[in-house]
């Protein structure tokens, strides 16, 4: 049992880290876009990106299943290449990324909004182009909030259940995560295993949320005044 | 060496209209006027941070903006050094990295020369939140100078400084003018600065030029 718990924990953490890495570039880009730019459809994009926060996770899973299923718009393109996503570990990563994405975007967006645009303007007068300004001024000044959002998204991934079970199933040793492991242990009456997995889940979530809160509730710096 | 500056700017911001049409040659231009006269709008238009509705901005032989010729150089292309009122040093960088931010490869002044001239050599490894108001101003001036500007814009360099610090900043600005020969436009309410530094005064009132000439005749 110990070995299985260790395997489930290790896989869940790795999959959540993978999901976080996958969502970071588009999440940060979208957060910056929503914070800094005005464009047609901005409100719609903001709403769509936030949907997984309020929709049932199983609904998000169903959308992913439709998109990545063998006959779906994305899965249909991947199938001739021999790539199947559904009921694989990649599907776990995909489900975790989809559920954590809005948390990353919303938190990072507030970080970007708090950076005074005058720092970016001043960097431009010093000869810096948009990319250099972003990576040397905007992102570092919003860095702690972006990192807090990243930790929130990672936490969300670790606790993911509904979307995962729809698109990845609950395959022992393959796609079973902490949340699915708890569900399965309860189902089959393995109370001790359920409690152990519960303890691991609470410990990981506690550490991640504490870190995220410490980053978000930091003292104000000059960048935010 | 004096530089020719053309300021032919019409810029609307809500009910405020900046309407300045001047051509002048100057080493140090003092831009004076009451609060809301349009001084900061003028220098931000020169720096490329605000886009005029119409007109032309020329510094030396470079056209920075021309509505007639559809020219609007981006701020990063203008080579205009800008020292804002609040210095606006990057809070995540130490003094050295602030100063070196705008350095272009193979160009510009030697760091040691600028540090010595502004007497900030001892500050280079400090965090910027450990600097006094006067030190911040000098670091901001150094940062702008290291980007090899063809013109230096100073927005209220004495703002927020106590009188003794103001006295101490002035010689540094004189050195920029005399040792480096970089022309400056300086927004200031300070008669001392205008008299000690400027060779030309442009006074603004509600977005319009009401005086342009040597400092002795200006009512600052």
Short mmCIF file of C-alpha atoms in Angstrom, two decimals, chain A residues 94-222:
data_model
loop_
_atom_site.label_atom_id
_atom_site.label_comp_id
_atom_site.label_asym_id
_atom_site.label_seq_id
_atom_site.Cartn_x
_atom_site.Cartn_y
_atom_site.Cartn_z
CA UNK A 94 -4.31 18.46 -19.77
CA UNK A 95 -7.13 18.29 -17.21
CA UNK A 96 -4.95 19.81 -14.49
CA UNK A 97 -3.77 22.61 -16.82
CA UNK A 98 -7.33 23.45 -17.87
CA UNK A 99 -8.53 23.72 -14.28
CA UNK A 100 -5.52 25.70 -13.01
CA UNK A 101 -5.33 28.07 -15.98
CA UNK A 102 -7.97 30.61 -14.82
CA UNK A 103 -6.37 30.86 -11.37
CA UNK A 104 -3.02 31.64 -12.93
CA UNK A 105 -4.50 34.17 -15.37
CA UNK A 106 -6.58 36.03 -12.79
CA UNK A 107 -3.81 36.28 -10.23
CA UNK A 108 -1.08 37.18 -12.72
CA UNK A 109 -3.38 39.75 -14.31
CA UNK A 110 -3.78 41.58 -11.00
CA UNK A 111 0.01 41.51 -10.65
CA UNK A 112 0.50 43.11 -14.07
CA UNK A 113 -2.19 45.69 -13.36
CA UNK A 114 -0.34 46.81 -10.25
CA UNK A 115 2.88 47.55 -12.14
CA UNK A 116 3.00 51.25 -12.97
CA UNK A 117 3.12 51.63 -16.76
CA UNK A 118 5.53 54.53 -16.26
CA UNK A 119 8.32 52.07 -15.48
CA UNK A 120 7.73 50.49 -18.88
CA UNK A 121 7.60 53.90 -20.57
CA UNK A 122 10.86 54.89 -18.92
CA UNK A 123 12.51 51.66 -20.05
CA UNK A 124 11.43 52.55 -23.61
CA UNK A 125 13.16 55.93 -23.37
CA UNK A 126 16.30 53.98 -22.43
CA UNK A 127 16.12 52.12 -25.73
CA UNK A 128 14.39 48.91 -24.60
CA UNK A 129 11.99 47.15 -26.96
CA UNK A 130 8.71 45.50 -25.90
CA UNK A 131 10.18 42.04 -25.18
CA UNK A 132 13.06 43.41 -23.16
CA UNK A 133 10.69 45.65 -21.23
CA UNK A 134 8.44 42.70 -20.47
CA UNK A 135 11.20 40.38 -19.29
CA UNK A 136 13.35 42.95 -17.45
CA UNK A 137 10.73 45.32 -16.02
CA UNK A 138 7.11 44.13 -16.15
CA UNK A 139 7.57 40.47 -15.25
CA UNK A 140 10.09 41.04 -12.43
CA UNK A 141 7.89 43.75 -10.89
CA UNK A 142 4.82 41.51 -11.10
CA UNK A 143 6.92 38.45 -10.31
CA UNK A 144 5.72 37.65 -6.81
CA UNK A 145 2.07 37.85 -7.78
CA UNK A 146 2.67 35.78 -10.90
CA UNK A 147 4.49 33.21 -8.76
CA UNK A 148 1.59 33.22 -6.29
CA UNK A 149 -0.80 32.54 -9.18
CA UNK A 150 1.49 29.77 -10.39
CA UNK A 151 1.39 28.12 -6.96
CA UNK A 152 -2.40 28.43 -6.85
CA UNK A 153 -2.66 26.80 -10.26
CA UNK A 154 -0.27 24.05 -9.15
CA UNK A 155 -2.40 23.47 -6.03
CA UNK A 156 -5.53 23.31 -8.13
CA UNK A 157 -3.87 20.73 -10.37
CA UNK A 158 -2.90 18.55 -7.44
CA UNK A 159 -6.49 18.58 -6.17
CA UNK A 160 -8.07 18.04 -9.59
CA UNK A 161 -10.75 15.33 -9.81
CA UNK A 162 -13.75 15.92 -12.06
CA UNK A 163 -12.10 16.78 -15.37
CA UNK A 164 -9.41 14.14 -14.82
CA UNK A 165 -11.80 11.25 -14.30
CA UNK A 166 -13.73 12.15 -17.47
CA UNK A 167 -10.79 12.51 -19.86
CA UNK A 168 -8.14 10.34 -18.19
CA UNK A 169 -10.16 7.77 -16.29
CA UNK A 170 -8.98 6.25 -13.02
CA UNK A 171 -6.41 3.71 -14.13
CA UNK A 172 -4.26 2.33 -11.29
CA UNK A 173 -0.55 2.97 -11.82
CA UNK A 174 -1.32 5.05 -14.88
CA UNK A 175 -3.75 7.94 -14.46
CA UNK A 176 -4.75 7.63 -10.81
CA UNK A 177 -4.04 10.86 -8.93
CA UNK A 178 -4.39 11.73 -5.23
CA UNK A 179 -8.00 12.86 -5.66
CA UNK A 180 -8.90 9.77 -7.68
CA UNK A 181 -7.03 7.57 -5.22
CA UNK A 182 -9.08 8.92 -2.29
CA UNK A 183 -12.28 8.38 -4.26
CA UNK A 184 -11.29 4.85 -5.15
CA UNK A 185 -10.21 3.96 -1.58
CA UNK A 186 -13.57 5.18 -0.22
CA UNK A 187 -15.43 3.25 -2.92
CA UNK A 188 -13.75 -0.05 -2.04
CA UNK A 189 -13.75 0.58 1.72
CA UNK A 190 -9.99 1.02 2.22
CA UNK A 191 -10.37 3.64 4.92
CA UNK A 192 -6.74 3.64 6.04
CA UNK A 193 -5.53 4.21 2.49
CA UNK A 194 -8.09 6.99 2.05
CA UNK A 195 -6.89 8.66 5.26
CA UNK A 196 -3.23 8.42 4.21
CA UNK A 197 -3.98 9.96 0.81
CA UNK A 198 -6.09 12.59 2.52
CA UNK A 199 -3.19 13.46 4.84
CA UNK A 200 -0.76 13.78 1.90
CA UNK A 201 -3.27 15.95 -0.02
CA UNK A 202 -3.85 18.27 2.93
CA UNK A 203 -0.11 18.59 3.62
CA UNK A 204 0.75 19.48 0.02
CA UNK A 205 -2.19 21.90 -0.32
CA UNK A 206 -1.33 23.54 3.01
CA UNK A 207 2.28 24.22 2.02
CA UNK A 208 1.37 25.53 -1.46
CA UNK A 209 -1.47 27.79 -0.31
CA UNK A 210 0.62 29.16 2.57
CA UNK A 211 3.42 30.03 0.16
CA UNK A 212 0.97 31.60 -2.29
CA UNK A 213 -0.67 33.68 0.44
CA UNK A 214 2.69 34.90 1.70
CA UNK A 215 3.54 36.07 -1.81
CA UNK A 216 0.19 37.77 -2.40
CA UNK A 217 -0.02 39.50 0.98
CA UNK A 218 3.45 40.96 0.88
CA UNK A 219 4.14 44.55 1.96
CA UNK A 220 3.56 47.09 -0.82
CA UNK A 221 6.65 48.02 -2.81
CA UNK A 222 7.38 51.10 -4.79
#
